[in-house]
CSV table of C-alpha atoms and ligand atoms in Angstrom, one decimal:
chain,number,residue,atom,x,y,z
A,1,UNK,CA,26.5,5.2,-26.0
A,2,UNK,CA,28.4,2.1,-24.8
A,3,UNK,CA,26.2,-0.9,-24.7
A,4,UNK,CA,28.0,-3.9,-23.4
A,5,UNK,CA,26.2,-6.4,-21.2
A,6,UNK,CA,28.8,-8.8,-19.8
A,7,UNK,CA,28.6,-11.9,-17.5
A,8,UNK,CA,29.8,-9.6,-14.7
A,9,UNK,CA,26.8,-7.3,-15.4
A,10,UNK,CA,24.4,-10.2,-15.5
A,11,UNK,CA,25.8,-11.5,-12.2
A,12,UNK,CA,25.4,-8.2,-10.5
A,13,UNK,CA,21.9,-8.0,-11.9
A,14,UNK,CA,21.0,-11.3,-10.4
A,15,UNK,CA,22.1,-10.2,-7.0
A,16,UNK,CA,20.1,-7.0,-7.3
A,17,UNK,CA,17.0,-9.0,-8.2
A,18,UNK,CA,17.5,-11.2,-5.2
A,19,UNK,CA,17.8,-8.1,-3.0
A,20,UNK,CA,14.6,-6.6,-4.4
A,21,UNK,CA,12.9,-10.0,-3.9
A,22,UNK,CA,14.1,-10.1,-0.3
A,23,UNK,CA,12.5,-6.7,0.3
A,24,UNK,CA,9.1,-8.1,-0.5
A,25,UNK,CA,8.6,-8.0,-4.3
A,26,UNK,CA,6.8,-11.3,-5.3
A,27,UNK,CA,5.7,-10.8,-8.9
A,28,UNK,CA,7.9,-13.0,-11.0
A,29,UNK,CA,7.1,-11.2,-14.2
A,30,UNK,CA,8.5,-8.0,-12.7
A,31,UNK,CA,11.6,-9.7,-11.3
A,32,UNK,CA,12.2,-11.5,-14.6
A,33,UNK,CA,12.0,-8.2,-16.5
A,34,UNK,CA,14.5,-6.7,-14.0
A,35,UNK,CA,16.8,-9.6,-14.6
A,36,UNK,CA,16.7,-9.0,-18.4
A,37,UNK,CA,17.1,-5.1,-18.6
A,38,UNK,CA,20.7,-3.9,-18.2
A,39,UNK,CA,20.2,-0.9,-15.8
A,40,UNK,CA,23.8,0.3,-16.5
A,41,UNK,CA,22.7,1.3,-20.0
A,42,UNK,CA,20.6,4.0,-18.4
A,43,UNK,CA,23.4,5.6,-16.4
A,44,UNK,CA,26.8,7.1,-17.3
A,45,UNK,CA,29.2,4.3,-17.9
A,46,UNK,CA,31.4,5.0,-14.9
A,47,UNK,CA,28.7,4.1,-12.4
A,48,UNK,CA,28.6,0.4,-12.6
A,49,UNK,CA,28.5,-0.1,-8.8
A,50,UNK,CA,25.7,2.3,-8.5
A,51,UNK,CA,23.8,0.7,-11.4
A,52,UNK,CA,23.5,-2.5,-9.5
A,53,UNK,CA,23.0,-1.2,-6.0
A,54,UNK,CA,19.4,-0.6,-4.9
A,55,UNK,CA,19.6,3.2,-5.0
A,56,UNK,CA,18.2,6.1,-6.9
A,57,UNK,CA,20.9,8.0,-8.9
A,58,UNK,CA,21.2,11.4,-10.6
A,59,UNK,CA,20.6,11.3,-14.4
A,60,UNK,CA,21.1,15.0,-15.3
A,61,UNK,CA,18.6,17.9,-15.5
A,62,UNK,CA,18.2,17.6,-11.7
A,63,UNK,CA,16.4,14.3,-12.1
A,64,UNK,CA,17.0,10.8,-10.9
A,65,UNK,CA,16.6,7.2,-12.1
A,66,UNK,CA,14.3,5.6,-9.5
A,67,UNK,CA,15.6,3.1,-7.0
A,68,UNK,CA,15.2,-0.5,-8.4
A,69,UNK,CA,13.0,-1.5,-5.5
A,70,UNK,CA,10.7,1.5,-6.2
A,71,UNK,CA,10.5,0.6,-9.9
A,72,UNK,CA,9.6,-3.0,-9.0
A,73,UNK,CA,7.1,-1.9,-6.4
A,74,UNK,CA,5.3,0.5,-8.7
A,75,UNK,CA,5.3,-2.1,-11.6
A,76,UNK,CA,4.0,-4.8,-9.3
A,77,UNK,CA,1.2,-2.5,-8.1
A,78,UNK,CA,0.2,-1.6,-11.6
A,79,UNK,CA,-0.5,-5.4,-12.4
A,80,UNK,CA,0.1,-5.2,-16.2
A,81,UNK,CA,-0.6,-7.9,-18.7
A,82,UNK,CA,1.1,-8.3,-22.1
A,83,UNK,CA,-0.4,-6.0,-24.7
A,84,UNK,CA,-2.0,-3.6,-22.1
A,85,UNK,CA,-1.9,0.0,-23.2
A,86,UNK,CA,0.1,1.8,-20.5
A,87,UNK,CA,1.0,5.5,-20.0
A,88,UNK,CA,4.1,6.4,-18.1
A,89,UNK,CA,4.5,10.0,-16.9
A,90,UNK,CA,8.2,10.9,-16.4
A,91,UNK,CA,10.3,8.9,-18.8
A,92,UNK,CA,13.5,10.1,-17.2
A,93,UNK,CA,16.3,7.7,-18.0
A,94,UNK,CA,13.9,5.3,-19.7
A,95,UNK,CA,14.7,2.4,-17.2
A,96,UNK,CA,11.1,2.1,-15.8
A,97,UNK,CA,9.9,2.3,-19.4
A,98,UNK,CA,12.2,-0.6,-20.4
A,99,UNK,CA,10.9,-2.8,-17.6
A,100,UNK,CA,7.3,-2.2,-18.8
A,101,UNK,CA,8.3,-2.8,-22.4
A,102,UNK,CA,10.2,-6.0,-21.5
A,103,UNK,CA,6.9,-7.2,-19.9
A,104,UNK,CA,5.2,-6.8,-23.3
A,105,UNK,CA,3.0,-3.7,-22.8
A,106,UNK,CA,2.2,-1.1,-25.4
A,107,UNK,CA,3.9,1.9,-23.8
A,108,UNK,CA,3.3,5.6,-24.2
A,109,UNK,CA,5.7,7.7,-22.2
A,110,UNK,CA,5.9,11.4,-21.6
A,111,UNK,CA,8.9,13.5,-20.4
A,112,UNK,CA,9.0,17.3,-19.9
A,113,UNK,CA,12.8,17.7,-20.2
A,114,UNK,CA,13.8,17.7,-23.8
A,115,UNK,CA,17.3,16.3,-23.2
A,116,UNK,CA,16.0,13.4,-21.2
A,117,UNK,CA,13.3,12.8,-23.8
A,118,UNK,CA,15.8,12.7,-26.6
A,119,UNK,CA,18.3,10.4,-24.7
A,120,UNK,CA,15.7,7.9,-23.5
A,121,UNK,CA,14.0,7.7,-26.8
A,122,UNK,CA,17.2,7.0,-28.7
A,123,UNK,CA,18.4,4.5,-26.0
A,124,UNK,CA,15.1,2.5,-25.9
A,125,UNK,CA,15.0,2.3,-29.7
A,126,UNK,CA,18.6,1.2,-29.9
A,127,UNK,CA,17.6,-1.7,-27.5
A,128,UNK,CA,14.9,-2.8,-29.9
A,129,UNK,CA,11.9,-1.5,-27.9
A,130,UNK,CA,9.1,0.4,-29.6
A,131,UNK,CA,7.5,2.9,-27.2
A,132,UNK,CA,5.7,6.1,-28.2
A,133,UNK,CA,7.9,8.7,-26.6
A,134,UNK,CA,6.4,12.2,-26.2
A,135,UNK,CA,8.1,15.4,-25.2
A,136,UNK,CA,5.4,17.2,-23.3
A,137,UNK,CA,3.6,17.8,-20.0
A,138,UNK,CA,2.4,14.5,-18.7
A,139,UNK,CA,0.2,16.3,-16.2
A,140,UNK,CA,-2.3,16.5,-19.0
A,141,UNK,CA,-1.8,12.9,-20.1
A,142,UNK,CA,-2.2,11.9,-23.7
A,143,UNK,CA,-5.9,12.3,-24.5
A,144,UNK,CA,-5.3,11.4,-28.1
A,145,UNK,CA,-4.2,7.9,-27.1
A,146,UNK,CA,-6.6,7.3,-24.2
A,147,UNK,CA,-8.0,5.2,-22.6
A,148,UNK,CA,-5.1,3.4,-20.9
A,149,UNK,CA,-5.3,0.1,-19.0
A,150,UNK,CA,-2.5,1.4,-16.7
A,151,UNK,CA,-1.1,4.8,-15.8
A,152,UNK,CA,2.2,5.0,-14.0
A,153,UNK,CA,3.4,8.3,-12.6
A,154,UNK,CA,7.1,8.3,-11.7
A,155,UNK,CA,7.3,11.8,-10.1
A,156,UNK,CA,5.7,13.0,-6.8
A,157,UNK,CA,2.3,14.8,-7.4
A,158,UNK,CA,0.9,17.3,-5.0
A,159,UNK,CA,-2.6,16.2,-6.2
A,160,UNK,CA,-4.0,13.5,-8.4
A,161,UNK,CA,-4.4,15.1,-11.9
A,162,UNK,CA,-8.1,14.8,-12.9
A,163,UNK,CA,-7.2,14.5,-16.5
A,164,UNK,CA,-5.3,11.3,-15.9
A,165,UNK,CA,-8.2,9.7,-14.1
A,166,UNK,CA,-10.4,10.6,-17.1
A,167,UNK,CA,-7.9,8.8,-19.4
A,168,UNK,CA,-8.0,5.6,-17.4
A,169,UNK,CA,-10.1,2.7,-18.8
A,170,UNK,CA,-12.8,1.2,-16.6
A,171,UNK,CA,-11.0,-1.7,-14.9
A,172,UNK,CA,-7.7,0.2,-15.3
A,173,UNK,CA,-5.2,1.1,-12.6
A,174,UNK,CA,-3.2,4.2,-11.9
A,175,UNK,CA,-0.1,4.2,-9.6
A,176,UNK,CA,1.0,7.7,-8.5
A,177,UNK,CA,3.1,8.9,-5.5
A,178,UNK,CA,1.1,11.7,-3.9
A,179,UNK,CA,2.5,14.2,-1.4
A,180,UNK,CA,5.0,17.1,-1.2
A,181,UNK,CA,8.8,17.6,-1.2
A,182,UNK,CA,9.0,15.8,2.2
A,183,UNK,CA,7.7,12.6,0.8
A,184,UNK,CA,4.8,10.9,-0.9
A,185,UNK,CA,2.3,8.1,-0.3
A,186,UNK,CA,2.1,5.5,-3.1
A,187,UNK,CA,-1.4,5.7,-4.2
A,188,UNK,CA,-3.4,3.2,-6.3
A,189,UNK,CA,-6.5,4.4,-8.1
A,190,UNK,CA,-8.7,1.7,-9.6
A,191,UNK,CA,-11.4,2.9,-12.0
A,192,UNK,CA,-14.4,0.7,-11.1
A,193,UNK,CA,-17.0,2.5,-13.3
A,194,UNK,CA,-17.0,5.5,-15.7
A,195,UNK,CA,-17.7,7.7,-12.7
A,196,UNK,CA,-16.2,5.8,-9.7
A,197,UNK,CA,-12.7,5.2,-8.5
A,198,UNK,CA,-11.3,3.2,-5.5
A,199,UNK,CA,-8.3,4.7,-3.9
A,200,UNK,CA,-5.8,2.8,-1.6
A,201,UNK,CA,-2.5,3.8,-0.1
A,202,UNK,CA,0.7,1.7,-0.3
A,203,UNK,CA,3.4,3.1,1.8
A,204,UNK,CA,5.8,6.1,1.8
A,205,UNK,CA,8.3,7.0,-0.9
A,206,UNK,CA,10.4,9.9,-2.1
A,207,UNK,CA,10.3,11.1,-5.7
A,208,UNK,CA,11.4,14.3,-7.6
A,209,UNK,CA,8.3,16.5,-8.1
A,210,UNK,CA,5.8,16.2,-10.9
A,211,UNK,CA,5.9,19.7,-12.4
A,212,UNK,CA,3.5,21.4,-14.7
A,213,UNK,CA,4.5,22.5,-18.2
A,214,UNK,CA,7.5,21.7,-20.4
A,215,UNK,CA,11.1,22.5,-19.7
A,216,UNK,CA,13.8,23.1,-22.3
B,1,SAH,N1,10.8,6.7,-14.7
B,1,SAH,C1,12.1,7.4,-14.6
B,1,SAH,C2,12.1,8.2,-13.3
B,1,SAH,C3,12.6,9.6,-13.6
B,1,SAH,S1,12.3,10.8,-12.3
B,1,SAH,C4,13.2,6.5,-14.7
B,1,SAH,O1,13.0,5.2,-14.7
B,1,SAH,O2,14.4,6.9,-14.8
B,1,SAH,C5,10.8,11.6,-12.8
B,1,SAH,C6,10.8,12.2,-14.2
B,1,SAH,O3,9.5,12.8,-14.3
B,1,SAH,C7,11.8,13.3,-14.4
B,1,SAH,O4,12.6,12.9,-15.6
B,1,SAH,C8,11.0,14.5,-14.6
B,1,SAH,O5,11.6,15.4,-15.6
B,1,SAH,C9,9.7,14.0,-15.1
B,1,SAH,N2,8.6,14.9,-15.0
B,1,SAH,C10,8.2,15.6,-13.9
B,1,SAH,N3,7.1,16.3,-14.1
B,1,SAH,C11,6.6,15.9,-15.4
B,1,SAH,C12,5.5,16.2,-16.2
B,1,SAH,N4,4.6,17.1,-15.8
B,1,SAH,N5,5.4,15.6,-17.4
B,1,SAH,C13,6.4,14.8,-17.8
B,1,SAH,N6,7.5,14.4,-17.1
B,1,SAH,C14,7.6,15.0,-15.9
């Protein structure tokens, strides 16, 4: 694992953050975290130009690291505060996790691919972050750690998993792309009482699918 964050990387990152800002992201805490986290650590070392362009990219196991704009959009919609307890479903490369950790949340993150789980856990720990990384099926959430102030799903769900709504604290927010292989609608679910949620839609996106069960 080569971890070298040079002035060149920092310069490229600054440009990327300006691009993401120009596309409509206004939350300075999100943009600041993006400025701090070296995205190239989360991709194979040869892909520097891709690390700092606003694009999704393959990370192995048929999965992708989300587009930086999408990471910023989902994080902004989640509206986290320092020390919030947050569940991420779909650790993948660990990049989105690092953005949330950089913002000071207490993060629980679940990944169903063992290889991605092992890589992202080791990388995040080597960067000095302390998430709880779990190898498992995020469709079920993590009932042992619930309730969560925020739940962020980073894969496209065909339906909103009821168990995740159950694990949301009252006043908590869940951000989840809902749809099929042709695209998903970014959906915000706010838990307004133990039995009521408010659901709003926030534009179209394209994610790899949220799948049930674990994979080797
Ligand atoms: N947040 C990631 C995005 C990865 S893509 C990043 O920043 O890189 C979505 C990830 O969700 C994939 O790694 C995929 O394996 C994972 N995933 C899909 N269904 C899942 C499930 N039911 N439980 C946990 N992870 C899941």
